[in-house]
mmCIF file with all atom_site columns, N, CA and C in Angstrom:
data_model
loop_
_atom_site.group_PDB
_atom_site.id
_atom_site.type_symbol
_atom_site.label_atom_id
_atom_site.label_alt_id
_atom_site.label_comp_id
_atom_site.label_asym_id
_atom_site.label_entity_id
_atom_site.label_seq_id
_atom_site.pdbx_PDB_ins_code
_atom_site.Cartn_x
_atom_site.Cartn_y
_atom_site.Cartn_z
_atom_site.occupancy
_atom_site.B_iso_or_equiv
_atom_site.pdbx_formal_charge
_atom_site.auth_seq_id
_atom_site.auth_comp_id
_atom_site.auth_asym_id
_atom_site.auth_atom_id
_atom_site.pdbx_PDB_model_num
ATOM 1   N N  . MET G 1 1  ? 38.169 -32.952 10.614 1.00 0.00 ? 1  MET G N  1
ATOM 2   C CA . MET G 1 1  ? 37.491 -31.436 10.347 1.00 0.00 ? 1  MET G CA 1
ATOM 3   C C  . MET G 1 1  ? 37.757 -30.586 11.620 1.00 0.00 ? 1  MET G C  1
ATOM 4   N N  . ALA G 1 2  ? 38.613 -29.566 11.643 1.00 0.00 ? 2  ALA G N  1
ATOM 5   C CA . ALA G 1 2  ? 38.210 -28.687 12.388 1.00 0.00 ? 2  ALA G CA 1
ATOM 6   C C  . ALA G 1 2  ? 37.203 -28.305 13.265 1.00 0.00 ? 2  ALA G C  1
ATOM 7   N N  . LEU G 1 3  ? 37.120 -28.337 14.999 1.00 0.00 ? 3  LEU G N  1
ATOM 8   C CA . LEU G 1 3  ? 35.890 -27.661 15.538 1.00 0.00 ? 3  LEU G CA 1
ATOM 9   C C  . LEU G 1 3  ? 35.233 -26.479 15.196 1.00 0.00 ? 3  LEU G C  1
ATOM 10  N N  . ASP G 1 4  ? 36.126 -25.805 15.105 1.00 0.00 ? 4  ASP G N  1
ATOM 11  C CA . ASP G 1 4  ? 35.614 -24.150 15.407 1.00 0.00 ? 4  ASP G CA 1
ATOM 12  C C  . ASP G 1 4  ? 35.051 -24.043 13.844 1.00 0.00 ? 4  ASP G C  1
ATOM 13  N N  . ASP G 1 5  ? 35.546 -24.964 12.964 1.00 0.00 ? 5  ASP G N  1
ATOM 14  C CA . ASP G 1 5  ? 35.167 -24.655 11.411 1.00 0.00 ? 5  ASP G CA 1
ATOM 15  C C  . ASP G 1 5  ? 33.940 -25.617 12.033 1.00 0.00 ? 5  ASP G C  1
ATOM 16  N N  . LYS G 1 6  ? 33.708 -26.491 12.330 1.00 0.00 ? 6  LYS G N  1
ATOM 17  C CA . LYS G 1 6  ? 32.627 -27.466 12.578 1.00 0.00 ? 6  LYS G CA 1
ATOM 18  C C  . LYS G 1 6  ? 30.917 -26.569 13.079 1.00 0.00 ? 6  LYS G C  1
ATOM 19  N N  . LEU G 1 7  ? 31.918 -25.782 14.645 1.00 0.00 ? 7  LEU G N  1
ATOM 20  C CA . LEU G 1 7  ? 30.769 -24.463 14.830 1.00 0.00 ? 7  LEU G CA 1
ATOM 21  C C  . LEU G 1 7  ? 29.979 -23.613 13.988 1.00 0.00 ? 7  LEU G C  1
ATOM 22  N N  . ASP G 1 8  ? 31.513 -22.911 12.986 1.00 0.00 ? 8  ASP G N  1
ATOM 23  C CA . ASP G 1 8  ? 30.742 -22.154 12.006 1.00 0.00 ? 8  ASP G CA 1
ATOM 24  C C  . ASP G 1 8  ? 29.868 -22.283 11.256 1.00 0.00 ? 8  ASP G C  1
ATOM 25  N N  . GLN G 1 9  ? 30.277 -23.829 10.744 1.00 0.00 ? 9  GLN G N  1
ATOM 26  C CA . GLN G 1 9  ? 29.131 -24.464 9.935  1.00 0.00 ? 9  GLN G CA 1
ATOM 27  C C  . GLN G 1 9  ? 27.715 -24.248 10.513 1.00 0.00 ? 9  GLN G C  1
ATOM 28  N N  . VAL G 1 10 ? 27.889 -25.072 11.790 1.00 0.00 ? 10 VAL G N  1
ATOM 29  C CA . VAL G 1 10 ? 26.206 -24.544 12.140 1.00 0.00 ? 10 VAL G CA 1
ATOM 30  C C  . VAL G 1 10 ? 25.790 -23.484 12.616 1.00 0.00 ? 10 VAL G C  1
ATOM 31  N N  . LYS G 1 11 ? 26.464 -22.502 13.336 1.00 0.00 ? 11 LYS G N  1
ATOM 32  C CA . LYS G 1 11 ? 25.981 -21.053 13.302 1.00 0.00 ? 11 LYS G CA 1
ATOM 33  C C  . LYS G 1 11 ? 25.621 -20.566 11.994 1.00 0.00 ? 11 LYS G C  1
ATOM 34  N N  . GLY G 1 12 ? 26.335 -20.658 11.039 1.00 0.00 ? 12 GLY G N  1
ATOM 35  C CA . GLY G 1 12 ? 25.885 -20.304 9.872  1.00 0.00 ? 12 GLY G CA 1
ATOM 36  C C  . GLY G 1 12 ? 24.421 -20.931 9.425  1.00 0.00 ? 12 GLY G C  1
ATOM 37  N N  . ALA G 1 13 ? 24.221 -22.081 9.336  1.00 0.00 ? 13 ALA G N  1
ATOM 38  C CA . ALA G 1 13 ? 23.050 -22.795 9.201  1.00 0.00 ? 13 ALA G CA 1
ATOM 39  C C  . ALA G 1 13 ? 21.966 -22.009 9.639  1.00 0.00 ? 13 ALA G C  1
ATOM 40  N N  . ILE G 1 14 ? 21.953 -22.004 11.464 1.00 0.00 ? 14 ILE G N  1
ATOM 41  C CA . ILE G 1 14 ? 20.889 -21.604 12.186 1.00 0.00 ? 14 ILE G CA 1
ATOM 42  C C  . ILE G 1 14 ? 20.683 -20.089 11.712 1.00 0.00 ? 14 ILE G C  1
ATOM 43  N N  . LYS G 1 15 ? 21.629 -19.330 11.788 1.00 0.00 ? 15 LYS G N  1
ATOM 44  C CA . LYS G 1 15 ? 21.491 -18.471 11.054 1.00 0.00 ? 15 LYS G CA 1
ATOM 45  C C  . LYS G 1 15 ? 20.922 -18.030 9.597  1.00 0.00 ? 15 LYS G C  1
ATOM 46  N N  . GLU G 1 16 ? 21.002 -18.768 8.752  1.00 0.00 ? 16 GLU G N  1
ATOM 47  C CA . GLU G 1 16 ? 20.242 -19.266 7.438  1.00 0.00 ? 16 GLU G CA 1
ATOM 48  C C  . GLU G 1 16 ? 18.710 -19.485 7.824  1.00 0.00 ? 16 GLU G C  1
ATOM 49  N N  . ASN G 1 17 ? 18.680 -20.477 8.877  1.00 0.00 ? 17 ASN G N  1
ATOM 50  C CA . ASN G 1 17 ? 17.435 -20.997 9.155  1.00 0.00 ? 17 ASN G CA 1
ATOM 51  C C  . ASN G 1 17 ? 16.983 -20.270 9.447  1.00 0.00 ? 17 ASN G C  1
ATOM 52  N N  . VAL G 1 18 ? 17.193 -19.280 10.542 1.00 0.00 ? 18 VAL G N  1
ATOM 53  C CA . VAL G 1 18 ? 15.988 -18.054 11.004 1.00 0.00 ? 18 VAL G CA 1
ATOM 54  C C  . VAL G 1 18 ? 15.840 -17.055 10.237 1.00 0.00 ? 18 VAL G C  1
ATOM 55  N N  . GLY G 1 19 ? 16.412 -16.949 9.675  1.00 0.00 ? 19 GLY G N  1
ATOM 56  C CA . GLY G 1 19 ? 16.574 -15.630 8.331  1.00 0.00 ? 19 GLY G CA 1
ATOM 57  C C  . GLY G 1 19 ? 15.823 -15.985 7.376  1.00 0.00 ? 19 GLY G C  1
ATOM 58  N N  . LYS G 1 20 ? 15.281 -17.349 7.222  1.00 0.00 ? 20 LYS G N  1
ATOM 59  C CA . LYS G 1 20 ? 14.297 -18.421 6.604  1.00 0.00 ? 20 LYS G CA 1
ATOM 60  C C  . LYS G 1 20 ? 13.075 -18.010 7.321  1.00 0.00 ? 20 LYS G C  1
ATOM 61  N N  . LEU G 1 21 ? 12.976 -18.331 8.200  1.00 0.00 ? 21 LEU G N  1
ATOM 62  C CA . LEU G 1 21 ? 11.472 -18.591 8.873  1.00 0.00 ? 21 LEU G CA 1
ATOM 63  C C  . LEU G 1 21 ? 11.293 -17.257 9.097  1.00 0.00 ? 21 LEU G C  1
ATOM 64  N N  . THR G 1 22 ? 11.923 -15.985 9.352  1.00 0.00 ? 22 THR G N  1
ATOM 65  C CA . THR G 1 22 ? 11.500 -14.812 10.035 1.00 0.00 ? 22 THR G CA 1
ATOM 66  C C  . THR G 1 22 ? 11.955 -13.680 8.272  1.00 0.00 ? 22 THR G C  1
ATOM 67  N N  . ASP G 1 23 ? 11.905 -14.192 7.212  1.00 0.00 ? 23 ASP G N  1
ATOM 68  C CA . ASP G 1 23 ? 11.557 -13.568 6.443  1.00 0.00 ? 23 ASP G CA 1
ATOM 69  C C  . ASP G 1 23 ? 12.808 -12.372 6.273  1.00 0.00 ? 23 ASP G C  1
ATOM 70  N N  . ASP G 1 24 ? 13.697 -12.889 6.928  1.00 0.00 ? 24 ASP G N  1
ATOM 71  C CA . ASP G 1 24 ? 15.008 -11.553 6.860  1.00 0.00 ? 24 ASP G CA 1
ATOM 72  C C  . ASP G 1 24 ? 16.320 -12.106 5.793  1.00 0.00 ? 24 ASP G C  1
ATOM 73  N N  . LYS G 1 25 ? 16.200 -11.525 4.605  1.00 0.00 ? 25 LYS G N  1
ATOM 74  C CA . LYS G 1 25 ? 16.921 -12.088 3.642  1.00 0.00 ? 25 LYS G CA 1
ATOM 75  C C  . LYS G 1 25 ? 18.618 -11.620 3.826  1.00 0.00 ? 25 LYS G C  1
ATOM 76  N N  . GLN G 1 26 ? 18.755 -10.602 4.406  1.00 0.00 ? 26 GLN G N  1
ATOM 77  C CA . GLN G 1 26 ? 20.109 -10.839 4.890  1.00 0.00 ? 26 GLN G CA 1
ATOM 78  C C  . GLN G 1 26 ? 20.721 -11.055 5.565  1.00 0.00 ? 26 GLN G C  1
ATOM 79  N N  . MET G 1 27 ? 20.112 -11.553 7.099  1.00 0.00 ? 27 MET G N  1
ATOM 80  C CA . MET G 1 27 ? 20.486 -13.112 8.017  1.00 0.00 ? 27 MET G CA 1
ATOM 81  C C  . MET G 1 27 ? 20.169 -13.821 7.600  1.00 0.00 ? 27 MET G C  1
ATOM 82  N N  . GLU G 1 28 ? 19.563 -14.431 5.955  1.00 0.00 ? 28 GLU G N  1
ATOM 83  C CA . GLU G 1 28 ? 19.934 -15.085 5.305  1.00 0.00 ? 28 GLU G CA 1
ATOM 84  C C  . GLU G 1 28 ? 21.099 -15.577 4.701  1.00 0.00 ? 28 GLU G C  1
ATOM 85  N N  . ALA G 1 29 ? 21.520 -14.586 3.794  1.00 0.00 ? 29 ALA G N  1
ATOM 86  C CA . ALA G 1 29 ? 22.486 -14.435 3.059  1.00 0.00 ? 29 ALA G CA 1
ATOM 87  C C  . ALA G 1 29 ? 23.932 -14.304 3.768  1.00 0.00 ? 29 ALA G C  1
ATOM 88  N N  . GLU G 1 30 ? 23.908 -13.993 5.422  1.00 0.00 ? 30 GLU G N  1
ATOM 89  C CA . GLU G 1 30 ? 24.542 -14.019 6.246  1.00 0.00 ? 30 GLU G CA 1
ATOM 90  C C  . GLU G 1 30 ? 25.261 -15.568 6.532  1.00 0.00 ? 30 GLU G C  1
ATOM 91  N N  . GLY G 1 31 ? 24.132 -16.095 6.845  1.00 0.00 ? 31 GLY G N  1
ATOM 92  C CA . GLY G 1 31 ? 24.185 -17.724 6.865  1.00 0.00 ? 31 GLY G CA 1
ATOM 93  C C  . GLY G 1 31 ? 24.716 -18.257 6.388  1.00 0.00 ? 31 GLY G C  1
ATOM 94  N N  . VAL G 1 32 ? 24.421 -18.149 4.665  1.00 0.00 ? 32 VAL G N  1
ATOM 95  C CA . VAL G 1 32 ? 24.522 -18.749 3.759  1.00 0.00 ? 32 VAL G CA 1
ATOM 96  C C  . VAL G 1 32 ? 26.516 -18.765 3.611  1.00 0.00 ? 32 VAL G C  1
ATOM 97  N N  . VAL G 1 33 ? 26.722 -17.658 3.801  1.00 0.00 ? 33 VAL G N  1
ATOM 98  C CA . VAL G 1 33 ? 28.298 -16.925 3.340  1.00 0.00 ? 33 VAL G CA 1
ATOM 99  C C  . VAL G 1 33 ? 28.841 -18.081 4.814  1.00 0.00 ? 33 VAL G C  1
ATOM 100 N N  . GLU G 1 34 ? 28.439 -17.931 6.046  1.00 0.00 ? 34 GLU G N  1
ATOM 101 C CA . GLU G 1 34 ? 29.037 -18.340 6.367  1.00 0.00 ? 34 GLU G CA 1
ATOM 102 C C  . GLU G 1 34 ? 29.229 -19.540 6.829  1.00 0.00 ? 34 GLU G C  1
ATOM 103 N N  . ASN G 1 35 ? 28.160 -20.559 6.559  1.00 0.00 ? 35 ASN G N  1
ATOM 104 C CA . ASN G 1 35 ? 28.518 -21.729 6.460  1.00 0.00 ? 35 ASN G CA 1
ATOM 105 C C  . ASN G 1 35 ? 29.509 -22.578 5.203  1.00 0.00 ? 35 ASN G C  1
ATOM 106 N N  . THR G 1 36 ? 28.924 -21.187 4.095  1.00 0.00 ? 36 THR G N  1
ATOM 107 C CA . THR G 1 36 ? 30.122 -21.658 3.158  1.00 0.00 ? 36 THR G CA 1
ATOM 108 C C  . THR G 1 36 ? 31.595 -21.743 3.037  1.00 0.00 ? 36 THR G C  1
ATOM 109 N N  . VAL G 1 37 ? 31.525 -20.210 3.923  1.00 0.00 ? 37 VAL G N  1
ATOM 110 C CA . VAL G 1 37 ? 33.345 -20.134 4.562  1.00 0.00 ? 37 VAL G CA 1
ATOM 111 C C  . VAL G 1 37 ? 33.864 -21.038 5.616  1.00 0.00 ? 37 VAL G C  1
ATOM 112 N N  . ALA G 1 38 ? 33.238 -21.882 6.358  1.00 0.00 ? 38 ALA G N  1
ATOM 113 C CA . ALA G 1 38 ? 33.585 -22.838 7.340  1.00 0.00 ? 38 ALA G CA 1
ATOM 114 C C  . ALA G 1 38 ? 34.171 -23.996 6.468  1.00 0.00 ? 38 ALA G C  1
ATOM 115 N N  . LYS G 1 39 ? 32.942 -24.408 5.300  1.00 0.00 ? 39 LYS G N  1
ATOM 116 C CA . LYS G 1 39 ? 33.426 -25.122 4.896  1.00 0.00 ? 39 LYS G CA 1
ATOM 117 C C  . LYS G 1 39 ? 34.302 -25.441 3.886  1.00 0.00 ? 39 LYS G C  1
ATOM 118 N N  . VAL G 1 40 ? 34.549 -24.286 3.234  1.00 0.00 ? 40 VAL G N  1
ATOM 119 C CA . VAL G 1 40 ? 35.893 -24.046 2.733  1.00 0.00 ? 40 VAL G CA 1
ATOM 120 C C  . VAL G 1 40 ? 37.225 -23.967 3.389  1.00 0.00 ? 40 VAL G C  1
ATOM 121 N N  . LYS G 1 41 ? 37.215 -23.084 4.443  1.00 0.00 ? 41 LYS G N  1
ATOM 122 C CA . LYS G 1 41 ? 38.049 -23.772 5.724  1.00 0.00 ? 41 LYS G CA 1
ATOM 123 C C  . LYS G 1 41 ? 38.477 -24.971 6.225  1.00 0.00 ? 41 LYS G C  1
ATOM 124 N N  . ASP G 1 42 ? 37.295 -25.843 6.197  1.00 0.00 ? 42 ASP G N  1
ATOM 125 C CA . ASP G 1 42 ? 37.832 -27.277 6.273  1.00 0.00 ? 42 ASP G CA 1
ATOM 126 C C  . ASP G 1 42 ? 37.921 -28.046 5.222  1.00 0.00 ? 42 ASP G C  1
ATOM 127 N N  . ALA G 1 43 ? 37.620 -27.518 4.164  1.00 0.00 ? 43 ALA G N  1
ATOM 128 C CA . ALA G 1 43 ? 38.527 -28.304 2.968  1.00 0.00 ? 43 ALA G CA 1
ATOM 129 C C  . ALA G 1 43 ? 39.607 -28.274 2.912  1.00 0.00 ? 43 ALA G C  1
ATOM 130 N N  . ALA G 1 44 ? 39.991 -26.834 2.933  1.00 0.00 ? 44 ALA G N  1
ATOM 131 C CA . ALA G 1 44 ? 41.625 -26.254 3.050  1.00 0.00 ? 44 ALA G CA 1
ATOM 132 C C  . ALA G 1 44 ? 42.302 -27.080 3.938  1.00 0.00 ? 44 ALA G C  1
ATOM 133 N N  . ASN G 1 45 ? 41.741 -27.538 5.312  1.00 0.00 ? 45 ASN G N  1
ATOM 134 C CA . ASN G 1 45 ? 42.687 -27.539 6.181  1.00 0.00 ? 45 ASN G CA 1
ATOM 135 C C  . ASN G 1 45 ? 42.869 -29.053 5.673  1.00 0.00 ? 45 ASN G C  1
ATOM 136 N N  . ASP G 1 46 ? 41.387 -30.074 5.112  1.00 0.00 ? 46 ASP G N  1
ATOM 137 C CA . ASP G 1 46 ? 41.941 -31.104 5.096  1.00 0.00 ? 46 ASP G CA 1
ATOM 138 C C  . ASP G 1 46 ? 43.043 -31.626 3.704  1.00 0.00 ? 46 ASP G C  1
ATOM 139 N N  . ILE G 1 47 ? 43.119 -30.590 2.816  1.00 0.00 ? 47 ILE G N  1
ATOM 140 C CA . ILE G 1 47 ? 43.726 -30.736 1.792  1.00 0.00 ? 47 ILE G CA 1
ATOM 141 C C  . ILE G 1 47 ? 45.241 -30.773 2.321  1.00 0.00 ? 47 ILE G C  1
ATOM 142 N N  . ALA G 1 48 ? 45.450 -29.899 3.305  1.00 0.00 ? 48 ALA G N  1
ATOM 143 C CA . ALA G 1 48 ? 46.824 -29.280 3.863  1.00 0.00 ? 48 ALA G CA 1
ATOM 144 C C  . ALA G 1 48 ? 47.349 -30.779 4.792  1.00 0.00 ? 48 ALA G C  1
ATOM 145 N N  . ASP G 1 49 ? 46.237 -31.325 5.373  1.00 0.00 ? 49 ASP G N  1
ATOM 146 C CA . ASP G 1 49 ? 46.728 -32.419 6.325  1.00 0.00 ? 49 ASP G CA 1
ATOM 147 C C  . ASP G 1 49 ? 46.953 -33.837 5.407  1.00 0.00 ? 49 ASP G C  1
ATOM 148 N N  . ASP G 1 50 ? 46.454 -33.881 3.500  1.00 0.00 ? 50 ASP G N  1
ATOM 149 C CA . ASP G 1 50 ? 46.686 -35.019 3.009  1.00 0.00 ? 50 ASP G CA 1
ATOM 150 C C  . ASP G 1 50 ? 48.029 -34.640 2.571  1.00 0.00 ? 50 ASP G C  1
ATOM 151 N N  . VAL G 1 51 ? 48.083 -33.073 1.805  1.00 0.00 ? 51 VAL G N  1
ATOM 152 C CA . VAL G 1 51 ? 49.640 -32.928 1.488  1.00 0.00 ? 51 VAL G CA 1
ATOM 153 C C  . VAL G 1 51 ? 50.662 -33.263 2.296  1.00 0.00 ? 51 VAL G C  1
ATOM 154 N N  . LYS G 1 52 ? 50.396 -33.078 3.737  1.00 0.00 ? 52 LYS G N  1
ATOM 155 C CA . LYS G 1 52 ? 51.759 -33.451 4.649  1.00 0.00 ? 52 LYS G CA 1
ATOM 156 C C  . LYS G 1 52 ? 51.953 -34.771 4.564  1.00 0.00 ? 52 LYS G C  1
ATOM 157 N N  . LYS G 1 53 ? 50.674 -35.432 4.708  1.00 0.00 ? 53 LYS G N  1
ATOM 158 C CA . LYS G 1 53 ? 51.254 -36.953 4.522  1.00 0.00 ? 53 LYS G CA 1
ATOM 159 C C  . LYS G 1 53 ? 51.559 -37.206 3.523  1.00 0.00 ? 53 LYS G C  1
ATOM 160 N N  . ALA G 1 54 ? 51.226 -36.847 2.318  1.00 0.00 ? 54 ALA G N  1
ATOM 161 C CA . ALA G 1 54 ? 52.160 -37.393 1.041  1.00 0.00 ? 54 ALA G CA 1
ATOM 162 C C  . ALA G 1 54 ? 53.635 -37.265 1.044  1.00 0.00 ? 54 ALA G C  1
ATOM 163 N N  . ALA G 1 55 ? 53.535 -35.861 2.012  1.00 0.00 ? 55 ALA G N  1
ATOM 164 C CA . ALA G 1 55 ? 55.034 -35.521 1.948  1.00 0.00 ? 55 ALA G CA 1
ATOM 165 C C  . ALA G 1 55 ? 56.182 -36.244 2.563  1.00 0.00 ? 55 ALA G C  1
ATOM 166 N N  . ASP G 1 56 ? 55.476 -36.522 4.139  1.00 0.00 ? 56 ASP G N  1
ATOM 167 C CA . ASP G 1 56 ? 55.529 -37.351 5.130  1.00 0.00 ? 56 ASP G CA 1
ATOM 168 C C  . ASP G 1 56 ? 56.049 -38.772 4.498  1.00 0.00 ? 56 ASP G C  1
ATOM 169 N N  . ASP G 1 57 ? 55.033 -39.628 3.297  1.00 0.00 ? 57 ASP G N  1
ATOM 170 C CA . ASP G 1 57 ? 55.324 -40.551 2.848  1.00 0.00 ? 57 ASP G CA 1
ATOM 171 C C  . ASP G 1 57 ? 56.436 -40.879 1.659  1.00 0.00 ? 57 ASP G C  1
ATOM 172 N N  . ALA G 1 58 ? 56.300 -39.570 1.641  1.00 0.00 ? 58 ALA G N  1
ATOM 173 C CA . ALA G 1 58 ? 57.686 -39.603 0.037  1.00 0.00 ? 58 ALA G CA 1
ATOM 174 C C  . ALA G 1 58 ? 58.990 -39.526 0.813  1.00 0.00 ? 58 ALA G C  1
ATOM 175 N N  . LYS G 1 59 ? 59.095 -38.884 1.936  1.00 0.00 ? 59 LYS G N  1
ATOM 176 C CA . LYS G 1 59 ? 59.782 -38.713 2.470  1.00 0.00 ? 59 LYS G CA 1
ATOM 177 C C  . LYS G 1 59 ? 60.559 -40.326 3.111  1.00 0.00 ? 59 LYS G C  1
ATOM 178 N N  . ASP G 1 60 ? 59.556 -41.163 4.011  1.00 0.00 ? 60 ASP G N  1
ATOM 179 C CA . ASP G 1 60 ? 59.741 -42.315 4.106  1.00 0.00 ? 60 ASP G CA 1
ATOM 180 C C  . ASP G 1 60 ? 60.259 -43.000 3.544  1.00 0.00 ? 60 ASP G C  1
ATOM 181 N N  . ALA G 1 61 ? 59.391 -43.173 1.920  1.00 0.00 ? 61 ALA G N  1
ATOM 182 C CA . ALA G 1 61 ? 60.111 -43.774 0.842  1.00 0.00 ? 61 ALA G CA 1
ATOM 183 C C  . ALA G 1 61 ? 61.818 -43.962 0.721  1.00 0.00 ? 61 ALA G C  1
ATOM 184 N N  . VAL G 1 62 ? 61.798 -42.380 0.482  1.00 0.00 ? 62 VAL G N  1
ATOM 185 C CA . VAL G 1 62 ? 63.117 -42.009 -0.275 1.00 0.00 ? 62 VAL G CA 1
ATOM 186 C C  . VAL G 1 62 ? 63.764 -42.855 1.163  1.00 0.00 ? 62 VAL G C  1
ATOM 187 N N  . GLU G 1 63 ? 63.952 -42.457 2.283  1.00 0.00 ? 63 GLU G N  1
ATOM 188 C CA . GLU G 1 63 ? 65.036 -42.672 3.616  1.00 0.00 ? 63 GLU G CA 1
ATOM 189 C C  . GLU G 1 63 ? 64.996 -44.264 2.715  1.00 0.00 ? 63 GLU G C  1
ATOM 190 N N  . GLY G 1 64 ? 63.902 -44.905 2.754  1.00 0.00 ? 64 GLY G N  1
ATOM 191 C CA . GLY G 1 64 ? 63.859 -46.543 3.079  1.00 0.00 ? 64 GLY G CA 1
ATOM 192 C C  . GLY G 1 64 ? 64.568 -47.051 1.734  1.00 0.00 ? 64 GLY G C  1
ATOM 193 N N  . ALA G 1 65 ? 64.516 -46.347 0.527  1.00 0.00 ? 65 ALA G N  1
ATOM 194 C CA . ALA G 1 65 ? 65.390 -46.735 -0.766 1.00 0.00 ? 65 ALA G CA 1
ATOM 195 C C  . ALA G 1 65 ? 67.100 -46.281 -0.383 1.00 0.00 ? 65 ALA G C  1
ATOM 196 N N  . ILE G 1 66 ? 67.543 -45.368 0.180  1.00 0.00 ? 66 ILE G N  1
ATOM 197 C CA . ILE G 1 66 ? 68.685 -45.140 0.238  1.00 0.00 ? 66 ILE G CA 1
ATOM 198 C C  . ILE G 1 66 ? 69.147 -46.284 1.401  1.00 0.00 ? 66 ILE G C  1
ATOM 199 N N  . SER G 1 67 ? 68.044 -46.106 2.274  1.00 0.00 ? 67 SER G N  1
ATOM 200 C CA . SER G 1 67 ? 69.112 -47.455 3.587  1.00 0.00 ? 67 SER G CA 1
ATOM 201 C C  . SER G 1 67 ? 69.004 -48.896 2.778  1.00 0.00 ? 67 SER G C  1
ATOM 202 N N  . GLY G 1 68 ? 68.475 -48.954 2.023  1.00 0.00 ? 68 GLY G N  1
ATOM 203 C CA . GLY G 1 68 ? 68.225 -50.501 1.068  1.00 0.00 ? 68 GLY G CA 1
ATOM 204 C C  . GLY G 1 68 ? 69.322 -50.333 0.246  1.00 0.00 ? 68 GLY G C  1
ATOM 205 N N  . LEU G 1 69 ? 69.885 -49.627 -0.651 1.00 0.00 ? 69 LEU G N  1
ATOM 206 C CA . LEU G 1 69 ? 70.680 -49.262 -1.140 1.00 0.00 ? 69 LEU G CA 1
ATOM 207 C C  . LEU G 1 69 ? 72.304 -49.362 -0.215 1.00 0.00 ? 69 LEU G C  1
ATOM 208 N N  . LYS G 1 70 ? 72.156 -48.772 0.688  1.00 0.00 ? 70 LYS G N  1
ATOM 209 C CA . LYS G 1 70 ? 73.534 -48.601 1.402  1.00 0.00 ? 70 LYS G CA 1
ATOM 210 C C  . LYS G 1 70 ? 73.728 -50.017 1.856  1.00 0.00 ? 70 LYS G C  1
ATOM 211 N N  . ASN G 1 71 ? 72.282 -51.007 2.208  1.00 0.00 ? 71 ASN G N  1
ATOM 212 C CA . ASN G 1 71 ? 72.854 -52.073 2.617  1.00 0.00 ? 71 ASN G CA 1
ATOM 213 C C  . ASN G 1 71 ? 72.942 -53.312 1.391  1.00 0.00 ? 71 ASN G C  1
ATOM 214 N N  . ALA G 1 72 ? 72.258 -53.033 0.466  1.00 0.00 ? 72 ALA G N  1
ATOM 215 C CA . ALA G 1 72 ? 72.995 -53.679 -0.641 1.00 0.00 ? 72 ALA G CA 1
ATOM 216 C C  . ALA G 1 72 ? 74.505 -53.585 -1.244 1.00 0.00 ? 72 ALA G C  1
ATOM 217 N N  . LEU G 1 73 ? 75.008 -52.274 -1.162 1.00 0.00 ? 73 LEU G N  1
ATOM 218 C CA . LEU G 1 73 ? 76.438 -51.899 -1.067 1.00 0.00 ? 73 LEU G CA 1
ATOM 219 C C  . LEU G 1 73 ? 77.379 -52.246 -0.200 1.00 0.00 ? 73 LEU G C  1
ATOM 220 N N  . GLY G 1 74 ? 76.843 -52.691 0.689  1.00 0.00 ? 74 GLY G N  1
ATOM 221 C CA . GLY G 1 74 ? 77.645 -53.050 1.869  1.00 0.00 ? 74 GLY G CA 1
ATOM 222 C C  . GLY G 1 74 ? 78.303 -51.821 2.415  1.00 0.00 ? 74 GLY G C  1
ATOM 223 N N  . ASN G 1 75 ? 77.426 -50.591 2.772  1.00 0.00 ? 75 ASN G N  1
ATOM 224 C CA . ASN G 1 75 ? 77.871 -49.523 3.643  1.00 0.00 ? 75 ASN G CA 1
ATOM 225 C C  . ASN G 1 75 ? 76.836 -49.086 4.218  1.00 0.00 ? 75 ASN G C  1
ATOM 226 N N  . ASP G 1 76 ? 77.335 -50.057 5.885  1.00 0.00 ? 76 ASP G N  1
ATOM 227 C CA . ASP G 1 76 ? 75.580 -49.523 6.913  1.00 0.00 ? 76 ASP G CA 1
ATOM 228 C C  . ASP G 1 76 ? 75.796 -48.182 7.774  1.00 0.00 ? 76 ASP G C  1
ATOM 229 N N  . ASP G 1 77 ? 76.651 -47.634 7.075  1.00 0.00 ? 77 ASP G N  1
ATOM 230 C CA . ASP G 1 77 ? 76.750 -45.992 7.608  1.00 0.00 ? 77 ASP G CA 1
ATOM 231 C C  . ASP G 1 77 ? 75.800 -44.839 7.461  1.00 0.00 ? 77 ASP G C  1
ATOM 232 N N  . LYS G 1 78 ? 75.063 -44.593 8.011  1.00 0.00 ? 78 LYS G N  1
ATOM 233 C CA . LYS G 1 78 ? 73.536 -43.799 7.571  1.00 0.00 ? 78 LYS G CA 1
ATOM 234 C C  . LYS G 1 78 ? 74.458 -42.420 7.985  1.00 0.00 ? 78 LYS G C  1
#
């Protein structure tokens, strides 16, 4: 979780609660939106990290398979 996204979530939650306490519907709505946007950004960052890790794992697996085939065929050149 990115720190900026977490801080934006906190700011949104505070704004939402202040809006509730003061009966300011606009401030409450802005807080909900800010909090939600920060959560979506955080989720998108998590997905991007997961995709990158999966791609790196796939690359490593392919390189390992190629190396294994070269060794099995007696060709140690890379």
